[in-house]
Short mmCIF file of C-alpha atoms in Angstrom, two decimals:
data_model
loop_
_atom_site.label_atom_id
_atom_site.label_comp_id
_atom_site.label_asym_id
_atom_site.label_seq_id
_atom_site.Cartn_x
_atom_site.Cartn_y
_atom_site.Cartn_z
CA UNK A 1 19.90 5.47 -11.73
CA UNK A 2 20.67 4.07 -15.15
CA UNK A 3 23.78 2.27 -14.03
CA UNK A 4 22.01 -0.65 -12.32
CA UNK A 5 23.21 -3.46 -14.59
CA UNK A 6 26.75 -2.13 -14.97
CA UNK A 7 27.20 -1.57 -11.27
CA UNK A 8 25.74 -4.95 -10.46
CA UNK A 9 28.76 -6.72 -11.88
CA UNK A 10 31.31 -4.53 -10.12
CA UNK A 11 29.59 -3.98 -6.81
CA UNK A 12 28.86 -7.63 -6.22
CA UNK A 13 32.58 -8.30 -5.92
CA UNK A 14 32.85 -6.58 -2.55
CA UNK A 15 30.65 -8.80 -0.39
CA UNK A 16 30.53 -11.94 -2.52
CA UNK A 17 32.60 -14.02 -0.15
CA UNK A 18 30.70 -12.75 2.87
CA UNK A 19 27.42 -13.65 1.24
CA UNK A 20 28.63 -17.19 0.65
CA UNK A 21 29.67 -17.54 4.28
CA UNK A 22 26.41 -16.19 5.65
CA UNK A 23 24.32 -18.88 7.21
CA UNK A 24 21.05 -17.04 6.85
CA UNK A 25 21.95 -15.98 3.37
CA UNK A 26 22.71 -19.49 2.27
CA UNK A 27 19.53 -20.83 3.72
CA UNK A 28 17.42 -18.28 1.93
CA UNK A 29 19.24 -17.78 -1.25
CA UNK A 30 20.07 -21.23 -2.44
CA UNK A 31 23.54 -22.43 -3.31
CA UNK A 32 25.79 -20.05 -1.43
CA UNK A 33 23.91 -16.82 -2.26
CA UNK A 34 21.90 -14.21 -0.40
CA UNK A 35 18.23 -13.64 -1.18
CA UNK A 36 15.05 -12.32 0.36
CA UNK A 37 13.70 -14.89 2.81
CA UNK A 38 10.31 -16.49 2.30
CA UNK A 39 9.04 -15.88 5.84
CA UNK A 40 5.52 -14.54 5.23
CA UNK A 41 2.99 -17.29 5.88
CA UNK A 42 -0.78 -17.17 5.48
CA UNK A 43 -1.45 -15.51 8.86
CA UNK A 44 1.16 -12.80 8.28
CA UNK A 45 -0.13 -12.31 4.72
CA UNK A 46 -3.62 -11.69 6.09
CA UNK A 47 -2.08 -9.37 8.69
CA UNK A 48 -0.43 -7.30 5.96
CA UNK A 49 -3.68 -6.84 4.00
CA UNK A 50 -5.96 -6.25 6.99
CA UNK A 51 -3.39 -4.13 8.82
CA UNK A 52 -2.82 -1.86 5.83
CA UNK A 53 -6.50 -1.41 5.01
CA UNK A 54 -7.67 -0.78 8.57
CA UNK A 55 -5.84 2.31 9.72
CA UNK A 56 -7.29 5.06 11.86
CA UNK A 57 -10.15 5.97 9.51
CA UNK A 58 -12.77 3.52 10.79
CA UNK A 59 -12.03 4.69 14.36
CA UNK A 60 -11.69 8.41 13.68
CA UNK A 61 -13.70 9.53 10.67
CA UNK A 62 -15.96 6.97 8.97
CA UNK A 63 -18.36 9.90 8.53
CA UNK A 64 -17.10 10.77 5.01
CA UNK A 65 -19.30 8.06 3.49
CA UNK A 66 -22.35 8.92 5.66
CA UNK A 67 -22.03 12.64 5.00
CA UNK A 68 -22.22 12.18 1.24
CA UNK A 69 -24.59 9.19 1.15
CA UNK A 70 -27.33 11.24 2.81
CA UNK A 71 -28.80 8.42 4.92
CA UNK A 72 -27.71 5.58 7.17
CA UNK A 73 -29.13 2.92 4.84
CA UNK A 74 -27.42 4.30 1.74
CA UNK A 75 -24.13 4.60 3.67
CA UNK A 76 -24.27 0.91 4.62
CA UNK A 77 -25.01 0.01 0.98
CA UNK A 78 -21.96 2.03 -0.09
CA UNK A 79 -19.74 0.20 2.42
CA UNK A 80 -20.98 -3.19 1.17
CA UNK A 81 -20.70 -2.35 -2.55
CA UNK A 82 -17.23 -0.85 -2.25
CA UNK A 83 -16.16 -3.94 -0.29
CA UNK A 84 -17.45 -6.19 -3.07
CA UNK A 85 -15.72 -4.08 -5.76
CA UNK A 86 -12.49 -4.17 -3.73
CA UNK A 87 -12.77 -7.98 -3.59
CA UNK A 88 -13.23 -8.04 -7.39
CA UNK A 89 -10.13 -5.89 -7.88
CA UNK A 90 -8.19 -8.06 -5.44
CA UNK A 91 -9.13 -11.17 -7.46
CA UNK A 92 -7.70 -9.51 -10.57
CA UNK A 93 -4.51 -8.69 -8.66
CA UNK A 94 -4.38 -12.30 -7.42
CA UNK A 95 -4.20 -13.55 -11.02
CA UNK A 96 -1.52 -10.99 -11.88
CA UNK A 97 0.38 -11.79 -8.68
CA UNK A 98 0.77 -15.48 -9.50
CA UNK A 99 1.24 -14.90 -13.25
CA UNK A 100 3.98 -12.32 -12.65
CA UNK A 101 5.26 -13.48 -9.23
CA UNK A 102 7.57 -10.54 -8.59
CA UNK A 103 7.62 -8.12 -5.69
CA UNK A 104 6.58 -4.57 -6.54
CA UNK A 105 2.86 -5.08 -7.06
CA UNK A 106 1.15 -2.91 -9.64
CA UNK A 107 4.45 -1.23 -10.54
CA UNK A 108 5.89 -4.54 -11.71
CA UNK A 109 2.70 -5.48 -13.57
CA UNK A 110 2.35 -2.12 -15.34
CA UNK A 111 6.03 -2.14 -16.31
CA UNK A 112 5.96 -5.68 -17.69
CA UNK A 113 2.69 -5.18 -19.60
CA UNK A 114 2.83 -1.57 -20.79
CA UNK A 115 6.57 -0.88 -20.78
CA UNK A 116 9.20 0.92 -18.76
CA UNK A 117 7.84 4.48 -18.96
CA UNK A 118 4.39 3.55 -17.64
CA UNK A 119 5.95 1.52 -14.82
CA UNK A 120 8.35 4.33 -13.98
CA UNK A 121 5.54 6.88 -13.70
CA UNK A 122 3.76 4.58 -11.24
CA UNK A 123 6.97 4.29 -9.24
CA UNK A 124 7.74 8.00 -9.54
CA UNK A 125 4.48 9.20 -8.00
CA UNK A 126 4.79 6.56 -5.26
CA UNK A 127 8.36 7.58 -4.38
CA UNK A 128 7.77 11.30 -4.68
CA UNK A 129 4.49 11.70 -2.81
CA UNK A 130 2.14 8.78 -2.11
CA UNK A 131 4.03 6.64 0.40
CA UNK A 132 6.03 9.35 2.19
CA UNK A 133 2.90 11.47 2.77
CA UNK A 134 0.68 8.55 3.78
CA UNK A 135 3.24 7.24 6.26
CA UNK A 136 3.81 10.71 7.67
CA UNK A 137 0.07 11.26 8.21
CA UNK A 138 -0.39 7.86 9.88
CA UNK A 139 2.60 8.50 12.16
CA UNK A 140 1.19 11.93 13.09
CA UNK A 141 -2.18 10.37 13.91
CA UNK A 142 -0.37 7.88 16.16
CA UNK A 143 1.49 10.64 18.01
CA UNK A 144 -1.69 12.72 18.36
CA UNK A 145 -3.55 9.91 20.16
CA UNK A 146 -0.54 9.03 22.34
CA UNK A 147 -0.10 12.64 23.47
CA UNK A 148 -3.81 13.43 23.80
CA UNK A 149 -4.06 12.27 27.48
CA UNK A 150 -1.15 14.57 28.37
CA UNK A 151 -2.96 17.60 26.93
CA UNK A 152 -6.62 17.01 27.89
CA UNK A 153 -7.72 20.65 27.61
CA UNK A 154 -5.76 21.75 24.53
CA UNK A 155 -4.03 20.50 21.42
CA UNK A 156 -0.63 18.86 21.70
CA UNK A 157 2.23 21.09 20.44
CA UNK A 158 3.00 20.60 16.77
CA UNK A 159 6.73 20.08 17.42
CA UNK A 160 5.95 17.33 19.94
CA UNK A 161 3.64 15.57 17.49
CA UNK A 162 6.24 15.59 14.73
CA UNK A 163 9.04 14.50 17.06
CA UNK A 164 7.07 11.50 18.37
CA UNK A 165 6.04 10.60 14.80
CA UNK A 166 9.71 10.65 13.81
CA UNK A 167 10.60 8.38 16.76
CA UNK A 168 7.84 5.97 15.68
CA UNK A 169 9.21 5.87 12.13
CA UNK A 170 12.81 5.36 13.25
CA UNK A 171 11.87 2.57 15.67
CA UNK A 172 9.83 0.66 13.08
CA UNK A 173 12.50 1.16 10.42
CA UNK A 174 15.02 -0.43 12.80
CA UNK A 175 12.67 -3.37 13.40
CA UNK A 176 12.19 -3.88 9.66
CA UNK A 177 15.93 -3.64 9.01
CA UNK A 178 16.69 -6.15 11.77
CA UNK A 179 14.42 -8.99 10.69
CA UNK A 180 11.56 -9.82 8.36
CA UNK A 181 10.23 -12.12 11.09
CA UNK A 182 10.21 -9.30 13.65
CA UNK A 183 8.40 -7.00 11.23
CA UNK A 184 5.72 -9.57 10.42
CA UNK A 185 5.25 -10.39 14.12
CA UNK A 186 4.73 -6.69 14.89
CA UNK A 187 2.21 -6.57 12.06
CA UNK A 188 0.40 -9.70 13.29
CA UNK A 189 0.19 -8.44 16.89
CA UNK A 190 -1.06 -4.95 16.06
CA UNK A 191 -3.50 -6.22 13.44
CA UNK A 192 -4.94 -8.59 16.04
CA UNK A 193 -5.15 -5.66 18.47
CA UNK A 194 -7.12 -3.46 16.10
CA UNK A 195 -9.44 -6.35 15.20
CA UNK A 196 -10.08 -6.96 18.91
CA UNK A 197 -10.91 -3.27 19.39
CA UNK A 198 -13.29 -3.32 16.43
CA UNK A 199 -14.71 -6.59 17.71
CA UNK A 200 -15.47 -4.82 21.01
CA UNK A 201 -17.26 -2.05 19.11
CA UNK A 202 -19.31 -4.62 17.16
CA UNK A 203 -20.19 -6.57 20.33
CA UNK A 204 -21.30 -3.36 22.04
CA UNK A 205 -23.44 -2.65 19.00
CA UNK A 206 -25.06 -6.07 19.24
CA UNK A 207 -25.75 -5.44 22.94
CA UNK A 208 -27.36 -2.14 22.00
CA UNK A 209 -29.57 -3.85 19.40
CA UNK A 210 -30.62 -6.44 21.99
CA UNK A 211 -31.63 -3.55 24.24
CA UNK A 212 -33.86 -2.18 21.49
CA UNK A 213 -31.52 0.64 20.41
CA UNK A 214 -31.92 0.20 16.67
CA UNK A 215 -33.98 3.23 15.67
CA UNK A 216 -31.63 4.20 12.83
CA UNK A 217 -31.52 0.61 11.53
CA UNK A 218 -35.26 0.36 10.90
CA UNK A 219 -35.84 0.67 7.11
CA UNK A 220 -38.12 3.71 7.35
CA UNK A 221 -35.53 5.57 9.44
CA UNK A 222 -32.39 4.15 7.84
CA UNK A 223 -33.32 5.57 4.44
CA UNK A 224 -34.60 8.89 5.77
CA UNK A 225 -32.49 11.49 3.98
CA UNK A 226 -31.01 14.26 6.10
CA UNK A 227 -30.03 16.15 2.94
CA UNK A 228 -31.33 16.46 -0.61
CA UNK A 229 -30.46 13.34 -2.67
CA UNK A 230 -27.79 14.10 -5.26
CA UNK A 231 -26.08 11.71 -7.68
CA UNK A 232 -22.84 13.65 -7.38
CA UNK A 233 -22.77 13.21 -3.60
CA UNK A 234 -23.59 9.50 -3.94
CA UNK A 235 -20.63 9.14 -6.31
CA UNK A 236 -18.45 10.99 -3.80
CA UNK A 237 -19.61 8.57 -1.09
CA UNK A 238 -18.48 5.64 -3.26
CA UNK A 239 -15.16 7.39 -3.84
CA UNK A 240 -14.71 7.88 -0.09
CA UNK A 241 -15.62 4.23 0.49
CA UNK A 242 -13.08 3.07 -2.11
CA UNK A 243 -10.35 5.14 -0.45
CA UNK A 244 -11.26 3.56 2.92
CA UNK A 245 -10.32 0.15 1.48
CA UNK A 246 -6.94 1.44 0.30
CA UNK A 247 -4.11 -1.01 1.00
CA UNK A 248 -5.89 -4.10 -0.37
CA UNK A 249 -3.13 -4.54 -2.98
CA UNK A 250 -0.14 -4.26 -0.61
CA UNK A 251 0.47 -7.99 -0.31
CA UNK A 252 1.38 -8.03 -4.02
CA UNK A 253 4.37 -5.83 -3.14
CA UNK A 254 6.01 -8.68 -1.19
CA UNK A 255 5.15 -11.67 -3.41
CA UNK A 256 8.72 -12.96 -3.43
CA UNK A 257 8.76 -13.23 0.37
CA UNK A 258 5.52 -15.22 0.57
CA UNK A 259 5.67 -18.88 1.51
CA UNK A 260 4.02 -20.72 -1.40
CA UNK A 261 2.66 -17.55 -3.09
CA UNK A 262 0.56 -19.52 -5.59
CA UNK A 263 -1.65 -20.69 -2.72
CA UNK A 264 -1.18 -18.12 0.03
CA UNK A 265 -1.64 -14.97 -2.09
CA UNK A 266 -5.19 -15.82 -3.23
CA UNK A 267 -6.05 -17.41 0.13
CA UNK A 268 -5.00 -14.29 2.01
CA UNK A 269 -7.13 -12.17 -0.33
CA UNK A 270 -10.14 -14.48 0.03
CA UNK A 271 -9.87 -14.26 3.84
CA UNK A 272 -8.90 -10.62 4.33
CA UNK A 273 -11.18 -8.62 2.03
CA UNK A 274 -14.46 -10.23 3.26
CA UNK A 275 -13.20 -9.86 6.84
CA UNK A 276 -12.51 -6.15 6.40
CA UNK A 277 -15.87 -5.62 4.65
CA UNK A 278 -17.64 -7.37 7.54
CA UNK A 279 -15.79 -5.28 10.12
CA UNK A 280 -16.45 -1.99 8.29
CA UNK A 281 -20.18 -2.65 7.83
CA UNK A 282 -20.86 -3.90 11.36
CA UNK A 283 -18.70 -1.23 13.02
CA UNK A 284 -20.81 1.40 11.26
CA UNK A 285 -23.97 -0.40 12.34
CA UNK A 286 -22.67 -0.36 15.92
CA UNK A 287 -21.94 3.37 15.75
CA UNK A 288 -25.53 4.27 14.81
CA UNK A 289 -26.94 2.23 17.70
CA UNK A 290 -25.35 4.72 20.10
CA UNK A 291 -25.26 7.92 18.01
CA UNK A 292 -27.63 9.65 15.65
CA UNK A 293 -26.29 10.54 12.19
CA UNK A 294 -25.99 14.15 13.32
CA UNK A 295 -23.92 13.19 16.39
CA UNK A 296 -21.72 10.96 14.27
CA UNK A 297 -21.09 13.72 11.73
CA UNK A 298 -20.29 16.21 14.51
CA UNK A 299 -17.71 13.95 16.19
CA UNK A 300 -14.01 14.41 15.42
CA UNK A 301 -13.22 10.89 16.72
CA UNK A 302 -16.22 8.60 16.30
CA UNK A 303 -14.85 5.59 18.19
CA UNK A 304 -13.82 7.77 21.13
CA UNK A 305 -17.31 9.31 21.30
CA UNK A 306 -18.81 5.81 21.04
CA UNK A 307 -16.59 4.63 23.91
CA UNK A 308 -17.51 7.60 26.09
CA UNK A 309 -21.21 6.81 25.61
CA UNK A 310 -21.05 3.06 26.23
CA UNK A 311 -17.82 2.05 27.97
CA UNK A 312 -17.86 4.44 30.93
CA UNK A 313 -14.61 4.21 32.90
CA UNK A 314 -13.20 1.91 30.21
CA UNK A 315 -13.56 4.60 27.51
CA UNK A 316 -9.75 4.95 27.44
CA UNK A 317 -9.66 1.71 25.41
CA UNK A 318 -10.71 3.55 22.24
CA UNK A 319 -7.93 6.17 21.97
CA UNK A 320 -5.40 3.47 22.87
CA UNK A 321 -6.86 1.29 20.10
CA UNK A 322 -6.49 4.10 17.57
CA UNK A 323 -2.85 4.60 18.59
CA UNK A 324 -2.10 0.87 18.30
CA UNK A 325 -3.89 0.69 14.96
CA UNK A 326 -1.87 3.52 13.49
CA UNK A 327 1.40 2.13 14.87
CA UNK A 328 0.70 -1.14 13.06
CA UNK A 329 -0.30 0.85 9.97
CA UNK A 330 3.07 2.60 9.86
CA UNK A 331 4.85 -0.75 10.18
CA UNK A 332 2.85 -2.33 7.36
CA UNK A 333 3.37 0.63 5.06
CA UNK A 334 7.13 0.73 5.71
CA UNK A 335 7.39 -3.01 5.09
CA UNK A 336 5.52 -3.01 1.78
CA UNK A 337 6.63 0.33 0.30
CA UNK A 338 10.30 -0.54 0.84
CA UNK A 339 9.75 -3.62 -1.33
CA UNK A 340 8.28 -1.41 -4.04
CA UNK A 341 11.42 0.74 -4.04
CA UNK A 342 13.55 -2.42 -3.92
CA UNK A 343 11.75 -3.76 -7.01
CA UNK A 344 12.13 -0.43 -8.82
CA UNK A 345 15.87 -0.34 -8.17
CA UNK A 346 16.25 -3.95 -9.34
CA UNK A 347 14.67 -2.98 -12.67
CA UNK A 348 17.05 -0.03 -13.06
CA UNK A 349 14.45 2.64 -12.30
CA UNK A 350 15.98 3.78 -8.99
CA UNK A 351 19.58 3.92 -7.70
CA UNK A 352 20.97 0.40 -7.78
CA UNK A 353 22.01 0.35 -4.12
CA UNK A 354 18.30 0.21 -3.20
CA UNK A 355 18.14 -3.26 -4.80
CA UNK A 356 20.61 -4.72 -2.30
CA UNK A 357 19.93 -6.71 0.87
CA UNK A 358 21.93 -7.31 4.06
CA UNK A 359 24.28 -10.27 3.77
CA UNK A 360 23.11 -11.83 7.06
CA UNK A 361 19.70 -10.39 7.88
CA UNK A 362 18.46 -10.64 4.26
CA UNK A 363 16.45 -7.41 4.60
CA UNK A 364 16.48 -4.56 2.02
CA UNK A 365 18.13 -2.08 4.40
CA UNK A 366 18.92 0.65 1.80
CA UNK A 367 15.32 0.64 0.54
CA UNK A 368 14.00 0.82 4.11
CA UNK A 369 16.33 3.70 4.99
CA UNK A 370 15.30 5.51 1.81
CA UNK A 371 11.61 5.03 2.69
CA UNK A 372 12.19 6.30 6.23
CA UNK A 373 14.21 9.32 5.08
CA UNK A 374 11.62 10.40 2.51
CA UNK A 375 8.87 10.13 5.16
CA UNK A 376 10.88 12.14 7.69
CA UNK A 377 11.31 14.86 5.06
CA UNK A 378 7.54 14.94 4.62
CA UNK A 379 7.13 15.40 8.39
CA UNK A 380 8.89 18.77 8.23
CA UNK A 381 6.71 20.08 5.40
CA UNK A 382 3.35 21.76 5.96
CA UNK A 383 1.76 20.84 2.64
CA UNK A 384 1.56 17.05 2.86
CA UNK A 385 -2.23 16.99 3.26
CA UNK A 386 -2.56 19.07 0.10
CA UNK A 387 -0.21 16.70 -1.72
CA UNK A 388 -2.32 13.70 -0.68
CA UNK A 389 -5.40 15.34 -2.21
CA UNK A 390 -3.53 15.93 -5.45
CA UNK A 391 -2.14 12.43 -5.91
CA UNK A 392 -5.01 10.36 -4.46
CA UNK A 393 -6.59 10.55 -7.91
CA UNK A 394 -3.37 9.28 -9.55
CA UNK A 395 -3.10 6.36 -7.15
CA UNK A 396 -6.65 5.32 -8.00
CA UNK A 397 -5.91 5.83 -11.71
CA UNK A 398 -3.18 3.20 -11.63
CA UNK A 399 -5.47 0.62 -10.01
CA UNK A 400 -7.56 0.71 -13.16
CA UNK A 401 -4.54 0.73 -15.45
CA UNK A 402 -3.23 -2.39 -13.71
CA UNK A 403 -6.55 -4.25 -14.00
CA UNK A 404 -6.76 -3.20 -17.65
CA UNK A 405 -3.28 -4.71 -18.00
CA UNK A 406 -4.74 -8.06 -16.97
CA UNK A 407 -7.02 -7.99 -20.04
CA UNK A 408 -4.13 -6.84 -22.27
CA UNK A 409 -1.95 -9.67 -20.96
CA UNK A 410 -4.71 -12.19 -21.74
CA UNK A 411 -4.69 -10.92 -25.32
CA UNK A 412 -0.91 -10.56 -25.78
CA UNK A 413 0.11 -13.72 -23.88
CA UNK A 414 -2.82 -16.16 -24.01
CA UNK A 415 -0.59 -19.17 -23.36
CA UNK A 416 1.39 -17.87 -20.40
CA UNK A 417 1.09 -20.03 -17.28
CA UNK A 418 -1.69 -18.72 -15.00
CA UNK A 419 -2.04 -20.69 -11.73
CA UNK A 420 -5.17 -18.61 -11.11
CA UNK A 421 -7.39 -17.51 -13.99
CA UNK A 422 -10.44 -15.42 -13.12
CA UNK A 423 -13.37 -14.87 -15.45
CA UNK A 424 -12.92 -11.72 -17.57
CA UNK A 425 -16.22 -10.41 -16.25
CA UNK A 426 -14.38 -9.51 -13.01
CA UNK A 427 -11.90 -7.03 -14.54
CA UNK A 428 -14.71 -5.63 -16.71
CA UNK A 429 -16.92 -5.00 -13.64
CA UNK A 430 -14.03 -3.40 -11.79
CA UNK A 431 -13.11 -1.17 -14.74
CA UNK A 432 -16.70 0.02 -15.21
CA UNK A 433 -16.90 1.04 -11.54
CA UNK A 434 -13.41 2.55 -11.72
CA UNK A 435 -14.23 4.54 -14.87
CA UNK A 436 -17.41 5.91 -13.26
CA UNK A 437 -15.49 7.19 -10.23
CA UNK A 438 -12.61 8.47 -12.35
CA UNK A 439 -14.88 10.48 -14.64
CA UNK A 440 -16.73 11.86 -11.64
CA UNK A 441 -13.44 12.88 -9.99
CA UNK A 442 -12.35 14.72 -13.15
CA UNK A 443 -15.72 16.44 -13.40
CA UNK A 444 -16.00 17.44 -9.74
CA UNK A 445 -12.37 18.47 -9.07
CA UNK A 446 -10.68 19.13 -12.44
CA UNK A 447 -8.00 21.41 -10.97
CA UNK A 448 -6.95 18.94 -8.25
CA UNK A 449 -6.85 16.05 -10.74
CA UNK A 450 -4.97 18.17 -13.26
CA UNK A 451 -2.30 19.10 -10.71
CA UNK A 452 -1.99 15.42 -9.78
CA UNK A 453 -1.46 14.50 -13.43
CA UNK A 454 1.12 17.29 -13.77
CA UNK A 455 3.04 16.00 -10.74
CA UNK A 456 3.07 12.52 -12.28
CA UNK A 457 4.23 13.80 -15.67
CA UNK A 458 7.28 15.43 -14.11
CA UNK A 459 8.61 11.87 -14.12
CA UNK A 460 8.76 11.74 -17.94
CA UNK A 461 11.97 13.82 -18.34
CA UNK A 462 13.45 12.06 -15.32
CA UNK A 463 12.82 8.70 -17.01
CA UNK A 464 14.45 9.72 -20.29
CA UNK A 465 17.44 11.34 -18.59
CA UNK A 466 17.97 8.79 -15.83
CA UNK A 467 16.87 5.49 -17.37
CA UNK A 468 16.53 5.70 -21.14
CA UNK A 469 19.71 7.71 -21.82
CA UNK A 470 22.50 5.13 -21.99
CA UNK A 471 25.64 7.08 -22.93
CA UNK A 472 26.09 9.21 -19.85
CA UNK A 473 29.39 11.02 -19.17
CA UNK A 474 32.04 8.80 -17.63
CA UNK A 475 32.44 11.17 -14.68
CA UNK A 476 28.75 10.66 -13.82
CA UNK A 477 29.14 6.88 -14.08
CA UNK A 478 32.18 7.01 -11.80
CA UNK A 479 30.27 9.11 -9.27
CA UNK A 480 27.32 6.68 -9.23
CA UNK A 481 29.73 3.74 -8.93
CA UNK A 482 31.49 5.36 -5.97
CA UNK A 483 28.19 6.16 -4.22
CA UNK A 484 26.96 2.60 -4.75
CA UNK A 485 30.13 1.12 -3.25
CA UNK A 486 29.92 3.52 -0.31
CA UNK A 487 26.31 2.50 0.27
CA UNK A 488 27.28 -1.16 0.13
CA UNK A 489 30.03 -0.76 2.68
CA UNK A 490 27.91 1.37 4.99
CA UNK A 491 24.92 -1.00 5.01
CA UNK A 492 26.84 -4.28 4.43
CA UNK A 493 24.58 -5.23 1.54
CA UNK A 494 24.83 -7.19 -1.70
CA UNK A 495 22.64 -7.90 -4.71
CA UNK A 496 20.30 -10.85 -4.10
CA UNK A 497 21.17 -14.22 -5.59
CA UNK A 498 19.49 -15.12 -8.88
CA UNK A 499 19.20 -18.65 -10.18
CA UNK A 500 21.19 -19.35 -13.33
CA UNK A 501 18.03 -19.80 -15.37
CA UNK A 502 16.78 -16.42 -14.14
CA UNK A 503 20.01 -14.78 -15.26
CA UNK A 504 19.55 -16.30 -18.71
CA UNK A 505 16.05 -14.88 -18.89
CA UNK A 506 17.39 -11.52 -17.73
CA UNK A 507 19.92 -11.47 -20.57
CA UNK A 508 17.22 -12.27 -23.11
CA UNK A 509 14.84 -9.56 -21.90
CA UNK A 510 17.53 -6.89 -22.02
CA UNK A 511 17.39 -6.92 -25.81
CA UNK A 512 13.61 -6.64 -26.09
CA UNK A 513 11.83 -3.33 -26.35
CA UNK A 514 8.56 -4.74 -24.97
CA UNK A 515 8.92 -6.40 -21.55
CA UNK A 516 8.10 -10.10 -21.52
CA UNK A 517 7.77 -11.87 -18.21
CA UNK A 518 8.95 -15.37 -17.58
CA UNK A 519 8.51 -16.94 -14.13
CA UNK A 520 11.48 -16.17 -11.90
CA UNK A 521 12.78 -13.32 -14.05
CA UNK A 522 13.83 -10.21 -12.24
CA UNK A 523 14.49 -8.29 -15.42
CA UNK A 524 12.25 -6.09 -17.43
CA UNK A 525 12.37 -3.02 -19.58
CA UNK A 526 14.58 -1.15 -17.17
CA UNK A 527 17.02 -3.94 -16.37
CA UNK A 528 19.32 -2.97 -19.23
CA UNK A 529 19.62 0.62 -18.02
#
């Protein structure tokens, strides 16, 4: 783990000539080198954001917000407010994304602003739990809806669900390893599919309203509480709404593969977040035109129930839509999380082989295989849902830490180039909302949050042993060197090309205890490890 820089010099010797002969590598990496290709345009960028936010939740269980909000009207307000707050947070990430234009998203920003340990803890919890469990759950949801027609009167066997989920993961990992273009096309197609399905739900809702079916949308009925109003439950509704928008920051993980990131990153955010907010609000409006709040809360698959009520013989469209949505969700999560692990390895915080890319396909194959393997391991465990509950709090914690880093960076580096510079009122608004939900989470579920913090803090000794400790035994260094070379030969990968000016910046930053970012630099606090 700590041998990244030392191994870089030795391991590059193996495929150097191949990299120079590679046509695709030369085209993407500059003068004779291999680098990640800039193949993500504006449409694909929007597909990544929308596809990662809209998973199965809006089809299956949007009732979490309604259940805690206590009325239809308050639930719609929660969806709108959380969408606006998500847009505010995304604007803050847009400034950070073009100020520190490195793949890795909030990990890279936290590491560069607050130092290597803080960045490593963000990476540690993502590697250990967050992404493997999330991808496993999405893949299981996909397999459940695919197998449901084969088992109409009972539940599908657990072994069958896990096997099909594993096949889904392996197939999409192969697609992502083969080509960035293939992966983004899959994302575009399945994102369009889920938007079409949600568009059908919204259109059916409009038809219902035109027929006079809007009882629960009339103000006197919309704000009729079906439970006692409680500030704690309202806060929980906002927390559920915020989780429903999860994935809004995923485009920042692939900044280096964006075509013209200074324009397309903010444009994709400006298009995607309002689009998702619109879809979420109007899909929920459509649901209550066909179902009462009590029916909606009783349904285990809201969109399927909606389809059965309104689509008749075409009701099969809804379960198919859920399956397609989750398939695209797995693809988007694999694509973005592998870039997070790639970025962590490049900074010396993960095994250095994960920072390599294929000499012809220019895809981070080791990072993708690592992501797939960790998710497959989660599929064979029975406690992944419990783990998600524990670390959901930590994931949300780092959103606020990252936005706070934007304010710190304004203070520490006032003169750094910022192609986008948002008003400081935006991070302040986001942090106030974030602090309210964070304090409520700690108050309502102190044990769950405490366990999440404990899981995160297990990364502290790992950081000091694996990254900070420089003088490791020579036998350990030799072992890591041998494993890195074996990984290179197996995957036919090489370190990406860096421009000469970037290498100079990397050398400078190695000697500094506090990470300082300069455009194009791939080095930070961990690069010297």
